[in-house]
Amino acid sequence: MGKLVREEFYKIAGVKQHAEFEQYLKDILFKPDERQEFYKAMLRISTDVYVDSFRAYFEEYAAERKANQQDYTPDTVAHILAAITRNNLQDSNGWSGYDPTAGTGSLLIQKLKDDQLAENPLTTYAPHNYLYMAQEMADNAIPYLLHNLALRGMNCVVIHGDTLERTAKQVYFVQNDNDDFLGFSSINVMPHTDEIKEQFEISGWEEETIDHIESGLVKFWPTLAPMQKKALEINPDPIAGTYEKPSDHLQLKDIAAVERAKAKKVYPAGTIVIQMSATRGQIGLLESSGRVGTQYACIQTPFTPGFVFYMLKVRAPRWFHRVQDGLNLKLKDIEDIPVAITLATREEEYEQLSLF
């Protein structure tokens, strides 16, 4: 799979410089056939629709960093935000996701990813179940945003205007007319009527209306099974000082004997050691028997030592970041490491353990 970079964009558009490319994006915005050919050409280079197709290009060549502070959200941060804002269907405002400063659409693309991967595209996912809202003030970002949404077959209302002042130039409706999760969306412009102003709480229009409607008869296909998407589980009774429910994990002291290394004592192979003095949380595993310096804690467990060792490599750094005070660790800090033996089959544990 290739990567969409400046040279690829210019080749597809048949242009040689940035100004010509931006004009091309504007010219095809209301030309469905040319727009879809552009999308197909992009997908022949990269099929990863879960990454903002234009963000890297926009930040390098189009962003107004000084005038409008246009620096956009990394995908890793957007992914976390999408996960922690996960809801069952739609929130109380009727939107599956909302970004008041959408830029080129990175946050909404990650929200789409989270929504789609919570479903089975063949049996439960249908685009008509998801309707997003985007607002963006910058003129230069709007074409990139609309193309990003239409390329991914999203249903989204886009308000081109000031989120705080509630003035707007246009209100766009990007719609997946065929309810096809592999299809492209149409781009429509809503009329400047009193009903639209009231619906979207717009205080006034700053441009003349654009007369452009692409969507005709919209086909909504019933899903074969109920939606599977569920909201992120929240601990309703959190305990201060913990980052997950106590019932979710055991502690290291529950599955292992933990002691500060004793001088001249020979520890067997399979003993796990964690540096306690002047430490950065270093963790090791003895491959043969031997003595251990007293700056280490020694852990011996009836479980497979290699499994516990790798689990500690995953879980201990986050724990130490919470409890370590100064350069040293206390023995209790190590004894209380959450080890989640009972939940070791969780996908996230396997994904992280597979890194070692």
Short mmCIF file of C-alpha atoms in Angstrom, two decimals:
data_model
loop_
_atom_site.label_atom_id
_atom_site.label_comp_id
_atom_site.label_asym_id
_atom_site.label_seq_id
_atom_site.Cartn_x
_atom_site.Cartn_y
_atom_site.Cartn_z
CA MET A 1 0.00 0.00 0.00
CA GLY A 2 1.38 3.36 -1.00
CA LYS A 3 1.25 6.71 0.72
CA LEU A 4 -0.60 9.81 -0.41
CA VAL A 5 1.98 12.58 -0.70
CA ARG A 6 2.23 15.82 -2.65
CA GLU A 7 3.58 14.21 -5.82
CA GLU A 8 0.74 11.69 -5.89
CA PHE A 9 -1.92 14.35 -5.35
CA TYR A 10 -0.48 16.57 -8.08
CA LYS A 11 -0.24 13.64 -10.50
CA ILE A 12 -3.88 12.66 -9.96
CA ALA A 13 -5.07 16.26 -10.30
CA GLY A 14 -2.80 17.03 -13.26
CA VAL A 15 -1.29 20.09 -11.57
CA LYS A 16 2.19 21.26 -10.66
CA GLN A 17 1.78 23.52 -7.64
CA HIS A 18 -0.22 23.96 -4.45
CA ALA A 19 -2.48 26.79 -5.63
CA GLU A 20 -3.53 24.73 -8.65
CA PHE A 21 -4.24 21.70 -6.46
CA GLU A 22 -6.45 23.66 -4.09
CA GLN A 23 -8.34 25.10 -7.06
CA TYR A 24 -8.78 21.58 -8.39
CA LEU A 25 -10.29 20.43 -5.08
CA LYS A 26 -12.76 23.33 -5.22
CA ASP A 27 -13.58 22.76 -8.90
CA ILE A 28 -14.58 19.11 -8.46
CA LEU A 29 -16.41 19.64 -5.15
CA PHE A 30 -19.80 19.85 -6.89
CA LYS A 31 -18.97 17.52 -9.81
CA PRO A 32 -19.86 14.01 -8.60
CA ASP A 33 -18.33 12.05 -11.49
CA GLU A 34 -14.99 13.88 -11.44
CA ARG A 35 -14.96 13.81 -7.65
CA GLN A 36 -15.46 10.06 -7.51
CA GLU A 37 -12.74 9.46 -10.11
CA PHE A 38 -10.42 11.48 -7.88
CA TYR A 39 -11.37 9.30 -4.89
CA LYS A 40 -10.84 6.07 -6.84
CA ALA A 41 -7.40 7.27 -7.90
CA MET A 42 -6.55 8.03 -4.26
CA LEU A 43 -7.73 4.58 -3.16
CA ARG A 44 -5.55 2.91 -5.77
CA ILE A 45 -2.60 4.41 -3.93
CA SER A 46 -3.80 3.95 -0.35
CA THR A 47 -6.87 2.09 0.88
CA ASP A 48 -6.37 3.10 4.52
CA VAL A 49 -9.50 5.19 5.01
CA TYR A 50 -8.91 5.29 8.78
CA VAL A 51 -6.09 7.82 8.31
CA ASP A 52 -6.83 11.43 7.33
CA SER A 53 -5.92 11.48 3.64
CA PHE A 54 -5.10 15.19 3.53
CA ARG A 55 -3.84 16.15 6.99
CA ALA A 56 -0.10 15.73 6.35
CA TYR A 57 -0.33 17.61 3.06
CA PHE A 58 -2.52 20.33 4.55
CA GLU A 59 -0.24 20.92 7.53
CA GLU A 60 2.82 21.27 5.29
CA TYR A 61 1.41 23.31 2.46
CA ALA A 62 -1.88 24.93 3.47
CA ALA A 63 -2.11 25.35 7.25
CA GLU A 64 -2.30 28.92 8.54
CA ARG A 65 -0.40 28.25 11.76
CA LYS A 66 0.13 31.87 12.78
CA ALA A 67 -3.17 33.36 11.68
CA ASN A 68 -5.50 30.52 12.68
CA GLN A 69 -3.31 28.15 14.77
CA GLN A 70 -4.02 25.34 12.31
CA ASP A 71 -2.18 22.38 13.79
CA TYR A 72 -4.28 19.26 13.81
CA THR A 73 -4.79 16.32 16.13
CA PRO A 74 -2.50 13.28 15.71
CA ASP A 75 -4.31 10.02 14.91
CA THR A 76 -3.16 8.46 18.19
CA VAL A 77 -4.86 11.21 20.22
CA ALA A 78 -7.93 11.12 17.98
CA HIS A 79 -8.16 7.35 18.47
CA ILE A 80 -8.18 7.75 22.26
CA LEU A 81 -10.82 10.50 22.10
CA ALA A 82 -13.02 8.34 19.86
CA ALA A 83 -12.79 5.45 22.33
CA ILE A 84 -13.55 7.39 25.49
CA THR A 85 -16.52 9.16 23.86
CA ARG A 86 -18.04 5.93 22.55
CA ASN A 87 -21.82 5.83 22.99
CA ASN A 88 -24.50 3.22 22.43
CA LEU A 89 -26.35 4.75 19.47
CA GLN A 90 -26.48 8.51 19.32
CA ASP A 91 -26.09 10.96 22.14
CA SER A 92 -28.92 13.10 23.47
CA ASN A 93 -28.29 15.70 20.74
CA GLY A 94 -28.82 13.16 17.99
CA TRP A 95 -25.22 13.09 16.69
CA SER A 96 -22.92 10.07 16.55
CA GLY A 97 -19.95 12.40 16.79
CA TYR A 98 -19.40 16.15 16.92
CA ASP A 99 -16.31 18.25 16.24
CA PRO A 100 -16.78 22.04 16.61
CA THR A 101 -13.36 22.77 15.05
CA ALA A 102 -13.10 19.96 12.53
CA GLY A 103 -10.17 21.10 10.38
CA THR A 104 -9.66 18.42 7.73
CA GLY A 105 -11.68 15.87 9.72
CA SER A 106 -9.10 13.78 11.61
CA LEU A 107 -11.21 13.39 14.77
CA LEU A 108 -14.35 12.42 12.88
CA ILE A 109 -12.41 9.88 10.80
CA GLN A 110 -11.24 8.18 14.00
CA LYS A 111 -14.81 8.31 15.30
CA LEU A 112 -15.95 6.60 12.09
CA LYS A 113 -13.27 3.95 12.60
CA ASP A 114 -14.40 3.31 16.17
CA ASP A 115 -18.03 3.08 15.05
CA GLN A 116 -17.34 0.74 12.13
CA LEU A 117 -15.04 -1.61 14.02
CA ALA A 118 -17.65 -1.98 16.75
CA GLU A 119 -19.92 -3.52 14.14
CA ASN A 120 -19.84 -6.27 11.52
CA PRO A 121 -19.92 -4.54 8.11
CA LEU A 122 -21.71 -7.51 6.53
CA THR A 123 -24.46 -7.95 9.10
CA THR A 124 -24.94 -5.01 11.47
CA TYR A 125 -23.19 -1.86 10.20
CA ALA A 126 -25.24 0.55 8.11
CA PRO A 127 -24.13 4.15 7.42
CA HIS A 128 -27.65 5.52 7.98
CA ASN A 129 -27.37 4.65 11.67
CA TYR A 130 -24.57 7.20 12.08
CA LEU A 131 -24.86 10.95 11.58
CA TYR A 132 -21.96 13.26 12.44
CA MET A 133 -21.69 17.01 12.91
CA ALA A 134 -18.68 19.14 11.94
CA GLN A 135 -18.06 22.86 12.20
CA GLU A 136 -15.11 24.69 10.70
CA MET A 137 -14.44 28.39 10.21
CA ALA A 138 -11.37 28.37 7.92
CA ASP A 139 -12.14 28.69 4.21
CA ASN A 140 -9.00 26.80 3.23
CA ALA A 141 -9.92 23.71 5.28
CA ILE A 142 -13.49 23.23 4.04
CA PRO A 143 -12.72 21.52 0.67
CA TYR A 144 -10.34 19.07 2.36
CA LEU A 145 -12.91 18.33 5.06
CA LEU A 146 -15.77 17.73 2.62
CA HIS A 147 -13.66 15.47 0.40
CA ASN A 148 -12.46 13.47 3.41
CA LEU A 149 -16.05 12.85 4.54
CA ALA A 150 -17.44 12.03 1.08
CA LEU A 151 -14.55 9.68 0.28
CA ARG A 152 -15.45 7.59 3.35
CA GLY A 153 -19.18 7.42 2.68
CA MET A 154 -20.07 9.31 5.83
CA ASN A 155 -23.31 11.07 6.71
CA CYS A 156 -22.36 14.43 8.14
CA VAL A 157 -23.66 17.97 8.50
CA VAL A 158 -20.85 20.49 7.99
CA ILE A 159 -21.34 24.08 9.10
CA HIS A 160 -18.86 26.46 7.49
CA GLY A 161 -18.83 29.22 10.05
CA ASP A 162 -17.91 30.54 13.47
CA THR A 163 -18.76 28.04 16.20
CA LEU A 164 -18.93 30.71 18.92
CA GLU A 165 -20.58 33.59 17.08
CA ARG A 166 -22.90 31.16 15.25
CA THR A 167 -22.51 32.95 11.92
CA ALA A 168 -22.23 30.73 8.87
CA LYS A 169 -21.35 30.89 5.20
CA GLN A 170 -22.90 27.58 4.18
CA VAL A 171 -24.31 24.42 5.68
CA TYR A 172 -23.37 21.26 3.78
CA PHE A 173 -24.98 17.84 4.04
CA VAL A 174 -22.67 14.99 3.08
CA GLN A 175 -24.89 11.93 2.56
CA ASN A 176 -24.34 8.27 1.69
CA ASP A 177 -27.32 7.97 -0.65
CA ASN A 178 -27.06 4.20 -1.16
CA ASP A 179 -26.37 3.32 2.47
CA ASP A 180 -23.26 1.50 1.21
CA PHE A 181 -20.32 1.37 3.62
CA LEU A 182 -17.98 0.91 0.64
CA GLY A 183 -19.57 3.74 -1.36
CA PHE A 184 -18.93 7.46 -1.64
CA SER A 185 -21.22 10.19 -0.36
CA SER A 186 -22.99 12.98 -2.19
CA ILE A 187 -22.36 16.62 -1.26
CA ASN A 188 -25.38 18.88 -0.86
CA VAL A 189 -25.75 22.51 0.21
CA MET A 190 -28.69 23.43 2.43
CA PRO A 191 -30.76 26.51 1.56
CA HIS A 192 -30.51 29.66 3.69
CA THR A 193 -33.99 29.36 5.13
CA ASP A 194 -35.36 30.29 8.53
CA GLU A 195 -35.86 26.59 9.25
CA ILE A 196 -32.18 25.85 8.66
CA LYS A 197 -31.15 28.82 10.80
CA GLU A 198 -33.33 27.61 13.64
CA GLN A 199 -32.30 23.97 13.31
CA PHE A 200 -28.58 24.74 13.54
CA GLU A 201 -28.82 27.87 15.72
CA ILE A 202 -27.28 30.12 13.10
CA SER A 203 -27.34 33.82 13.93
CA GLY A 204 -26.75 35.08 10.39
CA TRP A 205 -25.46 34.22 6.92
CA GLU A 206 -22.16 35.64 5.64
CA GLU A 207 -22.46 34.46 2.02
CA GLU A 208 -25.16 34.02 -0.57
CA THR A 209 -26.63 30.55 -0.71
CA ILE A 210 -25.12 27.98 -3.07
CA ASP A 211 -27.79 26.16 -5.04
CA HIS A 212 -26.50 22.59 -5.20
CA ILE A 213 -28.35 19.36 -4.42
CA GLU A 214 -27.02 15.98 -5.55
CA SER A 215 -29.00 13.50 -3.46
CA GLY A 216 -32.16 12.09 -4.98
CA LEU A 217 -34.05 9.09 -3.67
CA VAL A 218 -32.07 7.71 -0.77
CA LYS A 219 -31.96 3.95 -0.24
CA PHE A 220 -31.85 2.69 3.32
CA TRP A 221 -31.23 -1.01 3.59
CA PRO A 222 -32.28 -2.77 6.81
CA THR A 223 -29.44 -4.42 8.70
CA LEU A 224 -29.57 -8.19 9.14
CA ALA A 225 -28.95 -8.08 12.88
CA PRO A 226 -29.21 -5.53 15.71
CA MET A 227 -26.39 -3.04 16.13
CA GLN A 228 -23.55 -4.39 18.25
CA LYS A 229 -21.96 -1.12 19.24
CA LYS A 230 -21.94 -0.47 22.97
CA ALA A 231 -20.76 2.47 25.02
CA LEU A 232 -17.41 2.32 26.78
CA GLU A 233 -17.93 0.70 30.18
CA ILE A 234 -17.49 3.21 32.99
CA ASN A 235 -16.69 2.24 36.57
CA PRO A 236 -19.61 3.81 38.50
CA ASP A 237 -17.83 3.53 41.85
CA PRO A 238 -14.20 4.57 41.34
CA ILE A 239 -11.72 4.37 44.20
CA ALA A 240 -9.23 7.20 44.60
CA GLY A 241 -5.71 6.20 43.61
CA THR A 242 -6.72 3.36 41.28
CA TYR A 243 -6.94 3.42 37.52
CA GLU A 244 -9.24 0.44 37.10
CA LYS A 245 -11.77 -1.49 39.15
CA PRO A 246 -10.22 -3.64 41.93
CA SER A 247 -12.29 -6.58 40.67
CA ASP A 248 -10.46 -6.39 37.35
CA HIS A 249 -7.14 -7.55 38.71
CA LEU A 250 -5.10 -9.36 41.31
CA GLN A 251 -1.89 -7.90 42.67
CA LEU A 252 1.57 -9.31 42.26
CA LYS A 253 1.70 -10.34 45.93
CA ASP A 254 -1.37 -12.55 45.30
CA ILE A 255 0.46 -14.71 42.77
CA ALA A 256 4.11 -14.46 43.79
CA ALA A 257 6.52 -14.21 46.70
CA VAL A 258 8.16 -10.79 46.69
CA GLU A 259 11.21 -9.89 48.78
CA ARG A 260 14.16 -7.57 48.72
CA ALA A 261 17.19 -9.50 47.52
CA LYS A 262 19.28 -10.90 50.37
CA ALA A 263 23.06 -10.76 50.28
CA LYS A 264 24.72 -14.08 49.43
CA LYS A 265 21.39 -15.81 48.78
CA VAL A 266 21.30 -17.82 45.56
CA TYR A 267 18.07 -17.31 43.63
CA PRO A 268 16.88 -19.96 41.13
CA ALA A 269 16.51 -19.52 37.38
CA GLY A 270 13.14 -18.00 36.57
CA THR A 271 13.34 -15.41 39.35
CA ILE A 272 12.09 -12.02 38.21
CA VAL A 273 14.07 -9.02 39.42
CA ILE A 274 13.01 -5.37 39.59
CA GLN A 275 15.49 -2.62 40.44
CA MET A 276 14.36 -0.61 43.48
CA SER A 277 17.19 1.87 44.14
CA ALA A 278 17.97 4.70 41.70
CA THR A 279 15.55 2.99 39.37
CA ARG A 280 13.73 3.61 36.14
CA GLY A 281 11.68 0.48 36.77
CA GLN A 282 14.10 -1.98 35.14
CA ILE A 283 12.76 -5.54 35.06
CA GLY A 284 14.81 -8.69 34.40
CA LEU A 285 14.48 -12.49 34.39
CA LEU A 286 17.23 -14.81 35.68
CA GLU A 287 18.13 -17.39 33.04
CA SER A 288 20.32 -19.28 35.51
CA SER A 289 20.62 -19.42 39.28
CA GLY A 290 22.80 -16.85 41.03
CA ARG A 291 23.12 -14.07 43.54
CA VAL A 292 21.24 -10.79 43.14
CA GLY A 293 22.28 -7.32 44.33
CA THR A 294 20.36 -5.91 47.25
CA GLN A 295 19.15 -2.99 45.11
CA TYR A 296 16.69 -5.43 43.50
CA ALA A 297 13.39 -7.00 44.50
CA CYS A 298 13.13 -10.71 43.72
CA ILE A 299 9.84 -12.27 42.58
CA GLN A 300 9.20 -16.01 42.51
CA THR A 301 5.91 -17.36 41.21
CA PRO A 302 4.27 -20.76 40.66
CA PHE A 303 2.98 -19.45 37.33
CA THR A 304 5.15 -19.69 34.24
CA PRO A 305 7.90 -17.13 35.04
CA GLY A 306 8.20 -15.97 31.43
CA PHE A 307 4.48 -15.17 31.27
CA VAL A 308 4.55 -13.18 34.51
CA PHE A 309 7.74 -11.42 33.39
CA TYR A 310 6.23 -10.24 30.12
CA MET A 311 3.02 -9.22 31.85
CA LEU A 312 5.02 -7.09 34.29
CA LYS A 313 6.88 -5.51 31.36
CA VAL A 314 3.49 -4.36 30.09
CA ARG A 315 1.75 -3.35 33.30
CA ALA A 316 4.47 -2.27 35.74
CA PRO A 317 5.68 0.95 34.01
CA ARG A 318 2.22 2.52 34.15
CA TRP A 319 1.89 1.49 37.79
CA PHE A 320 5.33 2.82 38.76
CA HIS A 321 4.51 6.12 37.08
CA ARG A 322 1.61 6.46 39.49
CA VAL A 323 3.26 5.37 42.74
CA GLN A 324 6.99 6.12 42.51
CA ASP A 325 8.15 8.98 44.69
CA GLY A 326 11.68 10.10 43.93
CA LEU A 327 14.45 7.80 42.67
CA ASN A 328 13.48 4.69 44.60
CA LEU A 329 10.66 2.17 44.74
CA LYS A 330 9.30 0.69 47.96
CA LEU A 331 8.74 -3.03 48.26
CA LYS A 332 5.00 -2.35 48.66
CA ASP A 333 5.01 -0.52 45.32
CA ILE A 334 6.14 -3.75 43.69
CA GLU A 335 3.90 -6.06 45.71
CA ASP A 336 0.82 -4.05 44.69
CA ILE A 337 1.42 -4.12 40.93
CA PRO A 338 -1.93 -5.07 39.28
CA VAL A 339 -1.32 -8.21 37.25
CA ALA A 340 -4.78 -9.13 35.90
CA ILE A 341 -4.11 -12.85 35.74
CA THR A 342 -7.86 -13.47 35.61
CA LEU A 343 -8.21 -11.15 32.61
CA ALA A 344 -5.13 -12.19 30.66
CA THR A 345 -7.26 -13.20 27.70
CA ARG A 346 -8.27 -9.60 27.04
CA GLU A 347 -7.37 -8.56 23.54
CA GLU A 348 -5.35 -5.58 24.76
CA GLU A 349 -3.16 -7.84 26.93
CA TYR A 350 -2.42 -10.21 24.05
CA GLU A 351 -1.66 -7.35 21.71
CA GLN A 352 0.82 -5.84 24.13
CA LEU A 353 2.39 -9.15 25.18
CA SER A 354 2.95 -10.03 21.53
CA LEU A 355 5.33 -7.07 21.27
CA PHE A 356 7.96 -8.84 23.36
#
